[in-house]
Structure formats: C-alpha cells, structure tokens
C-alpha cells in the first residue's frame, strides 16, 4: 500500500565513442604461392588431397595443458566488450597469432562504433522494498558475494539488464513465472490487475527482453528477473550445496545478459557501423520498454516467499526457493513486508572493436567472441582457449614447412557478442559480397565445454558429414570414439543412415547467426555438454555471473581440460578437412533428408486446412524430389571425379563451387521483410513450435487466426522456389 | 455538349491458360570435356587464350544475305507473343539451333504461364465522336490502311493499349500534350476543368502507362494516344511523303504497346510463373486505371484540329498535324463536331512461352525477344536474324571441330518482351542463383538496326572495354572502323581516355533489365542507329505498327543488310571474346570513372544542402578512391599474370571471378524496397534528371519537398556501402 522508493541509474552516452575491437588471424591458402613458368609446379599441388597423416599429426599436437593455460590467461580478469580487460585480450590474441614460431600469416584488428549498454559503476542498480512510512525494508545485493576472490575484482560489472531503459517505477509485486505472454494472460485470468505492477519473473521460457516487452503490454511498469534454483541448480539452493562446493550457482549469483532480441548493432541494421557519417538511427525495437533488473535467487526468495495472493501459483510455476509461490499482487500481511511496494533498474551506453581481412579466394572461417560479462571462463574463454590451441598447432605446422592449407583459414575473435552478436554481424555487413562469394563454411566454438559428458554439434545439414568424419576417433580420455559417445547421449533415427548422433539446428544464439541467416554460409557450432540424466540445469549454473571463473572451470566443468582438448581436436579436424580436402567434405544430400522431414511435419499438421483453402503441397513435394535427385546425381559425379588420377582443377573447382554455393541458393532477402537478417528460407527463426519450414509454419498459424491464407500460399511459393533453385545449383551445369 | 457513344471491348480471360514460350540454344564450354588420367590433357586447354585467327574466321563468315533471309523468314507473319505466328518462330529457331551442320549442343523450350493482354479480334476498339442528336460524326480507323499487302494479314492485331482496362467513358476532349504530370498541371492552370474529360496525348515524354495514370489523378476518364508526325516523321505527314514512299509513318499507322510500367509477369513479381499453385495475385500497379486507346495521326488530326479553347496550346505543345493545336475542352463550334463528345478503348488477356537451361559453370548469355506487335521486322526480328547468323557461324565452327569455347554460351529467344520483358524476367526468377553465380555477362541485341548510320551501344562500365576491342575493325561497308564511325556520331571526353565513343547506360527498355537490375550481371545492348543530323524521329517511324515489315526493313532501314552484318560481327566478336579469352576482357577500372563522374554531379548539385543538414559526401569520395585504387591494383595483377607462361588455372580463375562478380557487389535488395527488381544501387532507375547515384538523387529531391533528410543520409550510406563492398571484391584476396 505504501509507496516504495527505487533507484534507477543509467548512462546513455549521447556521443557514440569507443569502438568494438575484433582480432583476426589468417592462414593463407596454398595454390597462390606457386608461379613457375615452363614446368607448372602447381600441377601436383592442385590435385593433391588431404593427407591423413597430417590430421593425425594435428590431433597429437593438441595439448590439454596448453588449453588450460590459455583459459587461465583469458579469464584472469573481467573482460566485457570494450573494457580494459577486453583490450588486453585483443593484445594477447594478436600476440599469439603473430608469434614467429606458431603464428599465422597475418593478424589484424579493426573497429566498429556500435551501440552498447553499460551501467554506472558508481551507482549500482537495485530493487528495494519501501514501507508505508518511507523506511526501506529491503534492498537487493549490489553484486555477488565474494566467495573465491574473483568476485571482489573491481572490474566485475554490477548486475544490470543491458539495453533496458532507466527509470524508477514503483508498484505492487506480482510473480509472473517466465514472463511469457501466456503467463501474463494467466495472471489476468486469475483476476489480477497488472496495471502499475512490478513483475518478478524467472529466467527461461521466454527471451530476456520478451519478459519486459510482454509485461508492458499488460500495464506492468517494471520487471525483475531472477534465476530459480529449480531451473539451474537441480533444486540445490543453500550456500554449502553451491559453488565453491559444487558447480551450482550460489544464492547471490546474478545472470547478466543483453535484453536485446535482435542481433547486430541496433543503430545500423544491415550496414557496418563505421563512423558517424553512417549512423542510420532507425526506430529501435526488440528491447525492453520498461525498466528491468536481474537479481540473485537469495534476493528473489525474500521477495517471492513474502508474496500475498490466492490461489497459490499453479504447480508448473513453482520453483525451488523453498516456499510456496503465491502470485501477489503485493506482499502478505503476515510476511516481512506487510505495507510496502517494490522494484528497480538501470541502463546503457557504448562499444567495442574487431576485424580482419580475408586472403586466398576460398575461405574457411573459424570464430568465437572474446567479450564476457564478467571473467567469462566458460562463456566465452573456453572457446577462445580452444581456438588459440588450434591456431597454435596449425601455425606451427605451417612455420615448420610441413603443410599449407589448400584454402585460406580465417580466425575471428569477435567483439561484443554478449550485447547481440554485434562484432560478427558488423563484420558480415562490411564484407558481405566477399564472404558470400568465397566462404566454404563457418565454424563457431563459443562455449567449448558446458560440461564434460558428450559432444553437442549444431549446423546446417551439409555440416553433418564433415563433423561425423572428424569424430570417428576416440576421445582424449576414453576408448569410445567421440562419435559413439555422442550417439549414446543424443541420437536420432535417420531415414537414410539409421541411428546416428543428432546434429542440432542453428538458432541465433551465437556468432554463427549472421553467417548462416544473413549470408547463407554453411555454418556449425561445436561444444561439449551435459549428461542430461545427471542434471536438468537450464545451462551451466555460473552462466553470466561473477562465478564463471577459471577456478570454477578447472574444478567443476572440465578438470584436466580433456573435454576442451576433445573439442579442439574435433573442431580442428573439421577445419583441416574443410581447408584441405581436394573435394569439399560437405554432403549436400543430407539437406534432402532434412527437407523431407520438414515436409512430413508440414503435411501432417497443415494438409487438411490447406486442402480446404485450395492450397496443394504437391509442388513442394515435387521440388524436394527434384532436390534429392540432383544431390544424388552430384554425389555420383563426385565419386567419378575421385577416381580420376589427374582431374582437371577446374572440374574440381566446379563441383566444389556447387557444394559451397548450395547454401546461398536457400536465401531470399525478400521472404521475411519484417525479420531483420533472416533470409535463409529453410533455417529462419519461427514462432511456430513445429520443426518445419518456418515461413510456412508461421503463416499457417497466423492464417488460423486472421484468415489470411494468401500469405500461406505466398510462403509456400517461396519455399518451393528456393528448393527448386537449390536443386538447379546441384544439377549438372551442362544439362 | 451532346452525349457521345463509345464502344469498349475486352477479353480478360479469367482462366490463365496459354504459356509463354522461350527457346534457347546452348554451346557447351570447353574444359569439361577432357578427362584423361596420367597425362593431363587439360594442361594446354586451361592456359590457351583467345585465337585472333578464330575471330577473323568468324568475322569473315558472317553473311549479310543470310541475315536478310533470316529476317524475311522471321517477319513474314505477325507474331505477337503466344499467337500462332510466335509458335511457328519457336519451331524455326529450334530447327536452326538443332541443325546437324550448324546447330548448337542442345536447344530446348520451356513455358511460363503469365498474364498478357489481348483485344477481342472480332470487336475492334474505337474512338468515336457522337453528336447531340446521337448520330456518330466520326469513328477512328479499325487498323492501318493496306499499303503493301502485309497490313491485310488477318493476324494483324488491331490497335489497342495492352493492360488498359475496358470501359466506355464519354467526355469532352482536351489536348494534353505528352500526358506528363506537368502537362495536366498546365491545363489546370489554364482554367480547364479536367474532371470527366478525355485527354488526347502524343507519344513521347512520359511512359505509355503514365499518360493515363497521370491523367486519372486529375479526373480524366479516358486517354487517347497518337503519334505526332512532328515527333516521328520529321514533320512529314502526307500519304505520298510516307511509307511506302519513304521510311516515314503513314497517316494510318498506330503504335501499339504495353501500357505496363513494371517488368516481369504482373501476377508473380520475383517468382517464376509456373503453374496455378504459384500464382500470388499481388495488387497490380503501374497500369492505366482508365481506358486508353492509341490511334493514328490521320484520326488524331481530325480530333485535334477541331478542338475549341483559348488560348491555343503553347509552342512546345504544337505538333505537325498541319493546324494550330488548341487545348479544348470540346470541339469548336465552327469545326466538324460543334456539339459532340468523345473517346474509346478496349482490353486485355493472356500469354506466351520460353526457356532454356544452362551448361558449363561459366556462362556467357546472349538473347533477344521473339515476339512482335505485328510483323515486327525491325522490332525484334532484326535482332533475331542477327542472333541466328551468329549462332550459325559459331555452331558451324564447332561442328567442324575448329573450336569450342572456354565458357558455355547460352542463346535465349525470349517471349512476351513487348508486354513487359516477361519471358526474360521469369527466366531470371527461376534460375536466379545459378545465373548469379555463373554468368560472365549478358549481351542483348533487340532491334539490331534502327537505322544504318552508326553503332550505338549501352552497358555497364566493364562492357566498354570488350565492345571497344570488338569494333576497332572496319565496318562491313566502309573503310572506317566501326569504332571511328561511332566516335564521329557519339563521343564524350573521358577523363581517362580522352575523346572516345560514348557508351550509353542501360535503362529498362529491353530484356537486359532483369539481368542487370535484379541479378547484377554485367550487361550490354548493341545496335545500329540514326544519324541524328538527318532525322529527329523519336524512333524509327514504323515502330510497333503494321508497317514494320520486311519490305520496310530492306527498302528503308538497311538495304543490303550491311548494318545487320556489322551488328552481327560486333556482337559476335564481343561474345567470342567473353566466351574464350583466358582472362575476361572486362575492364573494371572503367567503373571508377563512372563513379567519379556521378560523384561530381552529386557534389555540384547537392553539396550545399547536404552540408546544411550535416551530411558529408567525404566518405563517398573516400570509397570511390578506394575502389579506383583496388581496380588499378587488380589490373596490375592481371598484367603480371598475363606474363606468366603457365599460370595456374586457379590463379586465372580467381581474377576472372573477381571480374565476373564485381557487378554483383553493387546489389542491395533492400535499397529500394518500393521499386520492384531494382537492386543495383548504381544503375537503378531514378526520377531525378541528374545522372548520378539514383537513390541519393531521388531522396534529395524528395527531401527538398518533405524535409526527410534522414532518407538522404540512408541512401548515401547505401551507396558508400556498395562501393566499399565492390572495392573489397577487387582488392587482393590475401590482403
């Protein structure tokens, strides 16, 4: 009942200074270096294939201890994008890539000026409960408790919701579960007036920004977000059950994060953010319209366990705070805050850096972001530690004259991923034609090791074959091959291959997003992850908190760094195959299986309604059949070419270009004009829960509501066109 | 004053039957045919360059008489798209391309179902004057007078305005000059109430459809269009001064045409029109909203010379009908129709066909449309006659074993160009990825000979170098080289080369439009044309009328077909160079000159206002400088490569890909969302009269009206981005 004071602080720099730094290392491809007249020395080099001994050499040289040392160096200090810690890592990585013994051919950095969001270090945000008499009955903790010294580092950023607006809202507290639209609707159905309330929500279920965007639609004026121990800690909530005693998140841990549902620099969609003269200032969408603040579950418990309201929240809404969750609004009279109101927040400004330039005219791209929220030992330094070990071994092999790849390899250390994949997106915007015309594939290793149980790979279908080839050797610490272990953890029944490991599909969760969705470059993401029979944690518990430290990583995530080593070997093996195989190891036939699967789902779910509206799926089926036949035909031609002793370099190049450019044929930049960047008709994001063609599925859902079946027809046409277009890329060029 | 009856007739087929037929001939490229093991036989073939003797052989074999015979065969019957005459030509062309002695490797046809517009042959449209008492004082002629027997052919389509709606409007007649917005505004300023009037306009100044689209905005209910002898006949208007006594248009000649301001099938923008299931039914724009009818100047004279109104039309509006033009409204009391009103029209339905499939993975495309409005001897059969002669000679050289091109050559005979470049556009929609990834260039020869005075070539800047190289030999009937003769007729002062022939820029007037604007393929259009000191005709006078016959062509346009022969030699020479040169003969540096020129125009015209709005052109200038340096660098690397005795085939391929793909880097499909197809940022259409960056120029003009300088900033950013992107394509790939 009584008013409650809340402090909102922010810095929204009016000037856009600072810059996003990215570093890149390049290993030049081979064939350009020979230029002999009479005796064409290139004759051999153009037809040689990948040497298995080389792969073995690489695998043997990857050292777990070096990865561990990399990780220690990378995560010794907090290194949010554009901070001093980040800039120090730029220098560390550049030094590695310029090392005379193990460096690459060149390494460089570049800058974009982008819009980032930082809190005021002097005025931490808070969520407070203020009594009717004006006294403050509760205030959220400024930051994590100092448990292992790392948390006391003065560069630890205090918890905030990046890109949320500043403000000082007051209102009664309600518990809104995960902040989904359906959650707010449920509260309204329970007779709760959400106008003017503050909603407390737990992470999960909806994107970070969506919790606030959804709430605002119902009149909510502020959002508090916390991590429920039921979602992250397998229910463990006490100090002695959590880090540093286990991998679980301590009660004071707060997940930071970007509350931005788009990717790329918000101020310059589609255009590289380079210099004031190019700033486009579009209407910014996809960020919270109301103040938002993340807190730890220790504080959340104080708030939620004192909520009033009947009935209690339904079973699915209950978490593991150790009390029965009520919905509110407001606190119960017999609790800690009988006459009080609530909440809190803060906000944003600026920057980071990045860049590279590409070499020989076929590129294999490998990247990871460099910036973290705090020390970021797992996210992202585990991936960077792996990348540095891969580049070290490859650099060494080249410096020793043992080898030079057929195609150029470009390593990228992207900036400001945490704020919305910004560095990698700006990079693709600046070099879109070059990358589209010349890139064979993009390999992303962000968090290399979530946990040390099994490989987890995601990618578009052509990535499956090269990843499978790379993992059919035993893992570092096991007699079981990575492949077999993976299959034991995640498998599926393929209509083509029988039971095989399940390759996941790519969303937009890391830097591969603009490569696949915007440029149509075959992409993949590789990591080690959980044994799901042992934990149901939404993600590793220290994620985006001040507890994601080297100590945490070496103690609980991957003692001995053997899983890191396995990821390094796997990703490096994939990289070498893509860079060095005479014929690209991408099996485009695997797209046929995916398309067929998507078709089956669509037919099962949509056929009846479509028929009712005179829309036939037959042409889609015909297009898929044509694609499958074209892919099979190409595979046959490739098999024939492999049998030739001295295939013409241009015959080889021709099939390689078909393999490389197939993914581009699935792009249609006009297919989803309302979705920034998403141009890949088969792999775009979707609202529908059905794993089928995204545009079709979403148009179908909409038509069920609004009756606009013309849009369904249009999206079906778009899918048919790209599949036929893709088929024509694979068909014999002289047919 | 009195009502006036008008008949409106049309067929708008509800069913979309019929199909657009296109034929294509393919000459497979070379390198794929060698597959030897031990001794790589491809070794020689991959490094050989274009043989000058081959070019000479080609030039010698091109025969004027054969072109004449081709033209006679092609134009013996009317052959509008999808009519019987058109289908006969499909067979004729397929037969030529399948000839065992002179045919190509393969030839095929394909179909699109598209939306065309035809009149009812039984009920010709008319424009009539009806008196107050209901009697008909005048009715326009059904079709041209029969002067050379050709006009009596029962397949001559009676004059109509394709895509204009049917209707039967009545109203007072006004003379609206060329039907531009400014023309209608001028009439309103003269105190004339245009509501409910019929406007008579002359061809020229505004697009066909625009005359009606503009008029409708002022309340005009019907539009009559005629060809003024002052615009087409150098003032000659009597029967004895015109065809068959000269090349001038007879008084009864009526220019037919498509009143469609877009291109491609109106029902399926961006998607190939293949089968009912893909019909998207968008809102159709760009066609007349009111009935419209073309008439000859004999009838126009009767109408215009009897108009009332004071003052008389201003000097620029006067034509050569032989009377003083008044503005109306209505007829004067002392004229033929003292108490009367006016007008007329008709309308549309369906179809045609087309297609091909491409071979080896680099294509040189050559095409022309096949369909005409009537006999179409000049438009388009002159071009097709030339194409068949080129394909005959090349086919013969291949069949004789003398030669096989390094790159595949694809000839296309497009359907339904006259209705809006439909066949070629649908083709690019169906094969967009394939064509974009593999096409070296597109050569268009539509009307091969407008007149026999000089070459006239249009194209994007890289086309200049290959066209110049091809024309530095004497023309068929002259000791002067084609180049020198061209320079005498059209020259410009280049900042790089001094005085050279002037290469025109491509608009969207023929089938190259979707290749350059939609797919970003380097394109060019080649023809022979007028001596402008001898005629001011808007176009050759029989254009789109029943007088565009073989007799007309051989008598007045190109007796002996020597200009046709020169065009065949020129276009064939260009084609051979593009198909066979080891390194593509496209000088991308020439883009630098064009960009610099556009920049100068922009700076001169916009700088002051831009500075006032804090928009700087400096980054644009910097981007152009970067482009120029990159192009110069590439040219130097090419020069070095040419000196190598045995360059690596992949080194050659790499620079060729840079040359080929440069044009693609100028595309941004999001740059002009409101302009169908136009994605080429440098070459898109513009409303501004300034020869500079089109998006920037139009945004500037708009900002001067509406103050939206943000859009100017955005368009400037877009231009800078594509130029930098293009520069990065030309820069060393390993830089």
PDB file of C-alpha atoms in Angstrom, chain B residues 102 117 260 304 312 329 387 402 404 675 688 692:
ATOM      1  CA  UNK B 102      25.415 -25.516 -87.795  1.00  0.00           C
ATOM      2  CA  UNK B 117      -3.441  -8.618 -72.523  1.00  0.00           C
ATOM      3  CA  UNK B 260       2.622  -1.510 -68.200  1.00  0.00           C
ATOM      4  CA  UNK B 304      -7.129  17.875 -82.540  1.00  0.00           C
ATOM      5  CA  UNK B 312      -4.007  27.980 -78.178  1.00  0.00           C
ATOM      6  CA  UNK B 329     -12.156  21.202 -73.801  1.00  0.00           C
ATOM      7  CA  UNK B 387      21.395 -13.872 -83.463  1.00  0.00           C
ATOM      8  CA  UNK B 402      37.724 -25.893 -85.344  1.00  0.00           C
ATOM      9  CA  UNK B 404      34.987 -24.943 -78.703  1.00  0.00           C
ATOM     10  CA  UNK B 675      10.932  -0.500 -56.699  1.00  0.00           C
ATOM     11  CA  UNK B 688      15.683  12.765 -60.868  1.00  0.00           C
ATOM     12  CA  UNK B 692      24.156  10.494 -60.534  1.00  0.00           C
TER      13      UNK B 692
END
